[in-house]
């Protein structure tokens, strides 16, 4: 049995705005519902960092006053939003998920945070991530262990771990993560959310880096699409930021007749997709085929050399980042991460550069594939679930990236890709479908995702605090 407060948490952002505008619901009243949900669920899932309900109440009250005057600041005025801990907010330390970081207040808002404030969003918390965002896990040496609301014994994924847990638990409609190899899509897949990794530069980030993107994580496709009006505004601090756009992000209709859609069930290396996952993704592909698309089984774009080269480059880079730290601080890093990074000390400069060169090989392979198809469907995650206290699906620092083989190529090729739920396992865990589009074709990914959500109806029953499986 749900309460009126719980019913509010099912509203989409456009529906909320309509209620704010008609004065039948205020941002303060909505925030009260979100705050009650957090109080009920947070002790179990530990998704938040720097949670400040008092500041959220003040922001919601200010938004309520603006809506009374019919003077909202922007599209997200009054909408609660959480930001991944790595996204700086002025005055709040950015621990980077690790106990090794000195906690100093951030000097300024990162681009995503700045856009949210400009448009009046209620920033109520940051969300947890693992050490340096280098794991697909809710395990961190700084934050409490974050858990998956669908089953507290399982991992929410990462590195946008807290964002995925918060979204699945119903902490408001919008959570922003970051993604350099799958860190929005992977946790979205394991928690049933829609997660968008846009074209590189579409959402400005600071610091920017090869493959690094920010993206919305939501229960419904239209909420992610609507947030892009705010998130996609340019920012000079991101040297890869795309030019200003006039995209109508809510123009989500599409006819798939005649589209060539690739079906990729083999990632080429890494963990193979489990049978339940392959079955669910294949079933999703047949729905597009029934609507008039041509489904083409396509080979993988990733090779063992590419993934191992990226691993070597990331080890070398990360060791370069942490080597200057005093030994006592380095010892505070999560042991799994530290053991992985130490191997970077033995790599030569040439080996590191050759590893980096594999990112261009990924880009070339992805580009070649998209000369033959208009979009690609694949699993997002290769496994259904794994224990909450594991650092990764292998839990082996010598095999750290076996789970990102379906997702990481699209970061390096700068193409938009999204996760959307396409079913559940026999154990009751969400299964993710990845939808990939050509570079800059963010709307194609959103439209295909919305069409699929329309066909399936989306997830109709989300975890509730009183019914979630306890650990």
XYZ file of C-alpha atoms in Angstrom:
471
model
C 0.000 0.000 0.000
C 1.459 3.365 -1.007
C 0.888 6.737 0.606
C 0.100 10.011 -1.134
C 3.693 10.999 -0.427
C 4.967 7.878 -2.177
C 2.708 8.580 -5.160
C 4.383 11.964 -5.611
C 7.693 10.171 -6.116
C 6.359 8.524 -9.291
C 5.848 11.883 -11.032
C 8.031 12.832 -13.981
C 9.780 16.201 -14.142
C 7.320 17.625 -16.734
C 4.422 16.488 -14.517
C 6.019 18.142 -11.495
C 6.491 21.384 -13.401
C 2.829 21.359 -14.435
C 1.779 20.973 -10.805
C 4.172 23.705 -9.670
C 2.799 26.001 -12.362
C -0.832 25.293 -11.460
C -0.052 25.843 -7.758
C -1.505 22.420 -6.870
C 1.885 21.230 -5.570
C 4.760 23.327 -4.328
C 8.469 22.487 -4.502
C 8.487 22.535 -0.686
C 5.706 19.943 -0.517
C 7.467 17.762 -3.051
C 10.755 18.050 -1.198
C 9.023 16.864 1.993
C 8.081 13.649 0.171
C 11.654 13.146 -1.036
C 13.058 13.864 2.412
C 10.730 11.274 3.950
C 11.830 8.677 1.392
C 15.500 9.382 2.136
C 14.899 9.023 5.879
C 13.266 5.633 5.293
C 15.747 4.193 2.781
C 19.139 5.820 3.363
C 20.136 3.791 6.470
C 19.916 0.679 4.287
C 21.533 1.787 1.029
C 23.993 4.545 2.069
C 23.802 6.403 -1.251
C 24.501 9.972 -0.108
C 27.426 12.166 0.845
C 27.110 15.723 2.205
C 23.343 15.340 2.520
C 21.923 18.672 3.720
C 18.139 18.539 4.194
C 18.077 21.974 5.838
C 19.698 23.592 2.809
C 17.342 21.630 0.555
C 14.333 22.959 2.453
C 15.614 26.506 1.979
C 16.188 25.962 -1.752
C 12.725 24.427 -2.133
C 11.148 27.358 -0.248
C 12.902 29.850 -2.518
C 11.663 27.919 -5.542
C 8.142 27.862 -4.123
C 8.229 31.658 -3.874
C 9.363 31.944 -7.488
C 6.598 29.642 -8.732
C 3.990 31.638 -6.772
C 5.129 34.660 -8.788
C 5.286 32.607 -12.016
C 8.988 33.443 -12.259
C 10.919 30.136 -12.298
C 14.616 30.447 -13.011
C 14.702 27.630 -15.539
C 13.390 24.222 -16.593
C 14.482 22.452 -13.401
C 13.365 25.060 -10.864
C 12.258 23.239 -7.712
C 13.291 19.775 -8.939
C 15.476 17.883 -6.430
C 18.744 16.630 -7.908
C 21.753 14.770 -6.564
C 25.217 15.150 -8.044
C 27.941 12.527 -8.013
C 30.582 13.323 -5.417
C 33.205 13.884 -8.165
C 31.159 16.843 -9.497
C 32.387 19.772 -7.410
C 29.976 22.019 -5.540
C 31.399 25.209 -4.089
C 32.274 24.916 -0.411
C 31.943 21.119 -0.195
C 35.070 18.923 -0.086
C 35.518 16.487 -2.959
C 37.051 13.377 -1.358
C 37.139 11.472 -4.681
C 35.773 8.468 -2.847
C 39.023 7.851 -0.993
C 40.319 8.303 2.533
C 43.629 9.421 0.999
C 42.259 12.844 -0.032
C 42.736 15.971 2.069
C 39.270 17.404 2.644
C 39.365 20.968 1.340
C 36.257 22.939 0.309
C 35.799 23.136 -3.463
C 36.587 26.615 -4.755
C 33.768 26.694 -7.312
C 30.902 24.750 -8.815
C 31.742 22.370 -11.645
C 29.791 23.045 -14.863
C 26.960 20.608 -14.055
C 26.486 22.104 -10.584
C 26.596 25.636 -11.970
C 23.904 24.860 -14.562
C 21.688 23.314 -11.872
C 21.932 26.370 -9.641
C 21.267 28.718 -12.568
C 18.015 26.893 -13.262
C 16.849 26.656 -9.655
C 17.240 22.913 -9.069
C 17.281 21.785 -5.434
C 20.744 20.282 -4.914
C 20.195 18.212 -1.789
C 23.248 15.912 -1.690
C 26.227 14.453 -3.438
C 26.230 10.711 -4.151
C 28.888 8.176 -3.282
C 31.563 6.719 -5.520
C 34.513 4.333 -5.047
C 38.110 5.492 -4.694
C 38.942 7.932 -7.496
C 35.915 6.644 -9.415
C 38.038 3.712 -10.574
C 35.650 0.858 -9.728
C 32.229 -0.318 -10.823
C 31.221 -0.750 -7.214
C 29.737 0.901 -4.155
C 32.922 0.036 -2.215
C 34.997 2.973 -0.996
C 37.696 3.670 1.598
C 35.920 6.953 2.456
C 32.180 6.433 2.045
C 30.054 3.766 3.730
C 29.317 0.754 1.540
C 26.522 1.656 -0.890
C 24.031 -1.108 -1.648
C 21.551 -1.967 -4.380
C 17.932 -1.231 -3.345
C 16.694 -4.242 -5.329
C 18.677 -6.563 -3.054
C 20.898 -5.211 -0.291
C 23.257 -8.154 -0.655
C 24.170 -6.979 -4.155
C 26.222 -4.164 -5.634
C 24.663 -1.048 -7.221
C 27.595 -0.886 -9.632
C 29.690 2.185 -10.198
C 31.442 4.343 -10.232
C 28.170 6.328 -10.059
C 27.178 3.975 -7.260
C 25.259 6.296 -4.975
C 23.481 7.911 -7.921
C 22.142 4.557 -9.100
C 21.088 3.513 -5.602
C 19.402 6.880 -4.986
C 17.526 6.725 -8.288
C 16.263 3.202 -7.740
C 15.239 4.091 -4.172
C 13.173 7.070 -5.337
C 15.196 10.011 -4.011
C 13.593 12.350 -6.543
C 13.576 12.138 -10.348
C 17.106 13.189 -11.346
C 20.629 12.076 -10.438
C 23.781 13.051 -12.322
C 26.694 10.653 -12.674
C 29.921 10.583 -14.643
C 31.140 7.963 -17.108
C 34.602 7.234 -18.524
C 34.156 3.534 -19.246
C 30.571 2.800 -18.307
C 30.130 4.488 -14.928
C 26.648 5.841 -15.739
C 25.374 2.948 -17.852
C 26.712 0.025 -15.789
C 25.142 1.044 -12.460
C 21.979 2.101 -14.286
C 21.823 -1.406 -15.712
C 22.213 -3.055 -12.329
C 19.535 -0.864 -10.727
C 16.958 -0.589 -13.527
C 17.500 3.094 -14.324
C 17.749 4.884 -17.623
C 21.286 6.226 -17.869
C 22.566 8.411 -20.707
C 26.206 8.865 -21.654
C 25.880 11.647 -24.215
C 28.224 12.471 -27.063
C 31.555 13.601 -25.661
C 31.377 17.312 -24.839
C 27.584 17.484 -24.951
C 27.493 18.013 -21.173
C 30.542 20.050 -20.126
C 32.709 18.613 -17.345
C 35.632 19.943 -15.336
C 38.148 18.411 -15.237
C 37.624 17.049 -18.718
C 39.523 14.037 -19.964
C 39.587 11.446 -22.758
C 36.252 9.644 -22.700
C 34.944 11.371 -19.566
C 31.288 12.420 -19.692
C 28.539 13.392 -17.278
C 25.041 12.064 -17.734
C 21.568 11.904 -16.201
C 20.295 8.814 -14.385
C 16.508 8.651 -14.104
C 13.599 6.234 -13.861
C 12.020 7.505 -17.083
C 13.553 8.463 -20.421
C 11.650 11.757 -20.619
C 13.218 12.956 -17.347
C 16.716 12.438 -18.722
C 15.738 14.126 -21.981
C 14.191 17.092 -20.177
C 17.286 17.563 -18.019
C 19.391 18.018 -21.153
C 17.972 21.517 -21.717
C 19.959 22.485 -18.612
C 22.886 20.073 -18.715
C 23.903 20.684 -22.332
C 24.636 24.393 -22.027
C 28.251 25.055 -22.914
C 31.010 25.974 -20.454
C 34.417 27.381 -21.349
C 36.115 25.223 -18.701
C 35.585 22.119 -20.846
C 37.867 22.385 -23.850
C 35.855 19.632 -25.555
C 32.480 21.305 -24.939
C 30.260 21.166 -28.027
C 28.867 24.370 -29.568
C 25.566 25.781 -28.275
C 22.632 23.758 -29.543
C 18.988 24.425 -30.233
C 17.951 20.796 -29.860
C 14.382 20.147 -28.796
C 15.218 17.458 -26.289
C 11.563 16.488 -25.870
C 11.042 15.730 -29.575
C 11.152 12.004 -28.872
C 9.072 10.482 -31.673
C 10.768 8.107 -34.120
C 9.779 5.609 -36.816
C 12.292 2.750 -36.979
C 11.103 1.404 -40.344
C 14.142 1.045 -42.554
C 16.697 1.567 -39.789
C 19.651 -0.812 -39.737
C 20.233 -1.804 -36.128
C 23.222 -3.895 -35.109
C 22.856 -6.580 -32.448
C 26.119 -7.194 -30.592
C 25.980 -10.093 -28.148
C 29.737 -10.724 -27.986
C 31.925 -7.928 -26.590
C 35.094 -9.467 -28.042
C 36.833 -9.935 -24.702
C 36.135 -9.615 -21.005
C 33.320 -11.390 -19.200
C 30.836 -13.020 -21.587
C 27.218 -11.970 -21.246
C 25.267 -14.424 -19.113
C 22.512 -16.407 -20.883
C 19.657 -14.519 -19.172
C 21.122 -11.238 -20.353
C 21.603 -12.394 -23.944
C 18.038 -13.671 -24.009
C 16.574 -10.383 -22.738
C 18.635 -8.269 -25.164
C 17.740 -10.505 -28.111
C 14.067 -10.248 -27.202
C 14.411 -6.445 -27.160
C 16.030 -6.513 -30.612
C 13.114 -8.546 -31.973
C 10.742 -5.793 -30.841
C 12.605 -3.300 -33.014
C 12.543 -5.823 -35.856
C 8.776 -6.238 -35.480
C 8.438 -2.452 -35.796
C 10.202 -2.462 -39.153
C 13.902 -2.166 -38.362
C 16.433 -4.520 -39.910
C 18.399 -6.329 -37.206
C 21.947 -7.203 -38.216
C 24.128 -9.348 -35.960
C 27.434 -7.501 -35.752
C 30.881 -8.531 -34.502
C 32.521 -6.920 -31.478
C 34.550 -3.735 -31.778
C 36.811 -4.425 -28.791
C 39.851 -6.705 -28.726
C 41.988 -8.050 -25.932
C 44.851 -5.803 -27.057
C 42.633 -2.733 -26.841
C 41.347 -3.494 -23.344
C 44.780 -4.482 -22.014
C 46.349 -1.392 -23.560
C 43.776 0.826 -21.864
C 44.452 -0.982 -18.595
C 48.186 -0.273 -18.890
C 47.607 3.382 -19.722
C 45.173 3.908 -16.846
C 47.549 2.162 -14.395
C 50.441 4.367 -15.486
C 48.407 7.539 -15.335
C 46.883 6.724 -11.985
C 50.237 5.772 -10.478
C 51.552 9.113 -11.686
C 48.671 10.801 -9.873
C 49.176 9.064 -6.524
C 52.943 8.528 -6.466
C 53.607 12.066 -5.121
C 51.332 11.427 -2.112
C 53.028 10.707 1.200
C 53.212 6.988 1.887
C 50.822 7.231 4.825
C 48.169 8.743 2.574
C 48.732 6.219 -0.214
C 48.168 3.444 2.301
C 44.640 4.756 2.906
C 43.612 4.022 -0.676
C 41.354 1.009 -1.080
C 43.810 -1.942 -1.280
C 42.228 -3.276 -4.481
C 42.852 0.053 -6.230
C 46.333 0.456 -4.774
C 47.421 -3.046 -5.812
C 46.132 -2.401 -9.329
C 47.855 0.995 -9.566
C 51.250 -0.156 -8.265
C 51.815 -2.108 -11.451
C 51.859 1.230 -13.236
C 55.220 2.014 -11.613
C 56.839 -0.756 -13.679
C 55.560 0.477 -17.028
C 57.820 2.469 -19.323
C 56.712 5.701 -20.919
C 56.593 3.947 -24.278
C 54.332 1.216 -22.896
C 51.992 3.801 -21.396
C 51.805 5.745 -24.670
C 51.223 2.547 -26.629
C 48.403 1.737 -24.216
C 46.873 5.148 -24.797
C 47.110 4.480 -28.523
C 44.583 1.691 -28.107
C 41.892 4.317 -27.452
C 42.311 5.413 -31.086
C 42.029 1.802 -32.220
C 38.709 1.585 -30.386
C 37.557 4.752 -32.065
C 38.539 3.432 -35.485
C 36.703 0.140 -34.928
C 33.551 1.884 -33.722
C 33.604 4.260 -36.669
C 33.974 1.422 -39.120
C 31.026 -0.464 -37.596
C 28.791 2.597 -37.948
C 29.355 2.709 -41.693
C 27.088 -0.359 -41.808
C 24.429 0.382 -39.134
C 22.389 3.293 -37.794
C 22.416 2.131 -34.157
C 23.667 -0.761 -32.047
C 21.949 -2.809 -29.352
C 23.959 -4.827 -26.840
C 23.991 -5.921 -23.234
C 25.119 -3.190 -20.872
C 26.360 -5.476 -18.103
C 27.750 -8.970 -18.671
C 26.557 -10.311 -15.289
C 23.218 -10.070 -13.483
C 24.670 -9.131 -10.082
C 27.596 -9.543 -7.702
C 28.141 -9.132 -3.941
C 27.781 -5.692 -2.399
C 31.250 -5.739 -0.849
C 33.126 -6.730 -4.025
C 35.285 -4.133 -5.741
C 34.204 -5.315 -9.192
C 32.350 -8.213 -10.820
C 35.624 -10.210 -10.854
C 36.896 -8.839 -7.514
C 40.385 -9.365 -8.956
C 42.750 -6.364 -9.320
C 44.587 -8.224 -12.081
C 41.330 -8.457 -14.067
C 39.820 -5.063 -13.244
C 38.032 -4.124 -16.467
C 36.526 -7.403 -17.662
C 33.026 -5.996 -17.079
C 33.343 -2.821 -19.216
C 33.864 -4.456 -22.606
C 30.367 -3.593 -23.868
C 30.512 0.013 -22.640
C 34.045 1.459 -22.818
C 34.489 1.554 -26.618
C 31.744 4.169 -26.950
C 33.510 6.494 -24.513
C 36.634 6.400 -26.633
C 34.676 6.828 -29.874
C 32.762 9.762 -28.270
C 29.397 8.295 -29.314
C 26.167 8.583 -27.322
C 25.038 5.437 -25.529
C 22.345 4.691 -22.988
C 21.156 1.937 -20.704
C 17.487 1.069 -20.410
C 15.892 -1.784 -18.521
C 14.832 -4.703 -20.724
C 13.701 -7.232 -18.140
C 14.587 -9.063 -14.960
C 16.604 -12.138 -14.107
C 15.194 -15.211 -12.412
C 16.678 -13.794 -9.202
C 14.642 -10.599 -9.618
C 17.488 -8.283 -10.647
C 17.228 -5.719 -13.480
C 18.807 -6.448 -16.869
C 20.131 -3.579 -18.975
C 19.938 -2.996 -22.728
C 22.547 -0.654 -24.202
C 21.499 1.531 -27.138
C 24.322 3.235 -29.063
C 24.023 5.901 -31.741
C 26.358 7.701 -34.156
C 28.525 10.510 -32.852
C 26.421 13.586 -31.980
C 23.162 11.644 -32.546
C 22.069 11.929 -28.917
C 18.477 12.362 -30.042
C 18.565 9.053 -31.903
C 19.558 7.271 -28.695
C 16.903 9.089 -26.672
C 14.199 8.422 -29.264
C 15.004 4.720 -29.567
C 15.062 4.476 -25.785
C 11.712 6.236 -25.407
C 10.163 4.013 -28.067
C 11.367 0.895 -26.268
C 10.092 2.258 -22.950
C 6.707 2.904 -24.556
C 6.571 -0.694 -25.773
C 7.477 -2.200 -22.403
C 5.827 0.370 -20.134
C 9.047 0.716 -18.165
C 9.465 -0.599 -14.644
C 6.138 -0.414 -12.856
C 7.199 -1.545 -9.391
C 10.316 -0.166 -7.733
C 11.914 -1.162 -4.405
C 10.168 0.093 -1.270
C 11.898 0.546 2.106
C 9.582 -1.887 3.872
C 9.847 -4.658 1.254
C 13.475 -4.491 0.099
C 15.444 -7.671 0.658
C 17.632 -7.141 3.704
C 21.227 -8.311 3.937
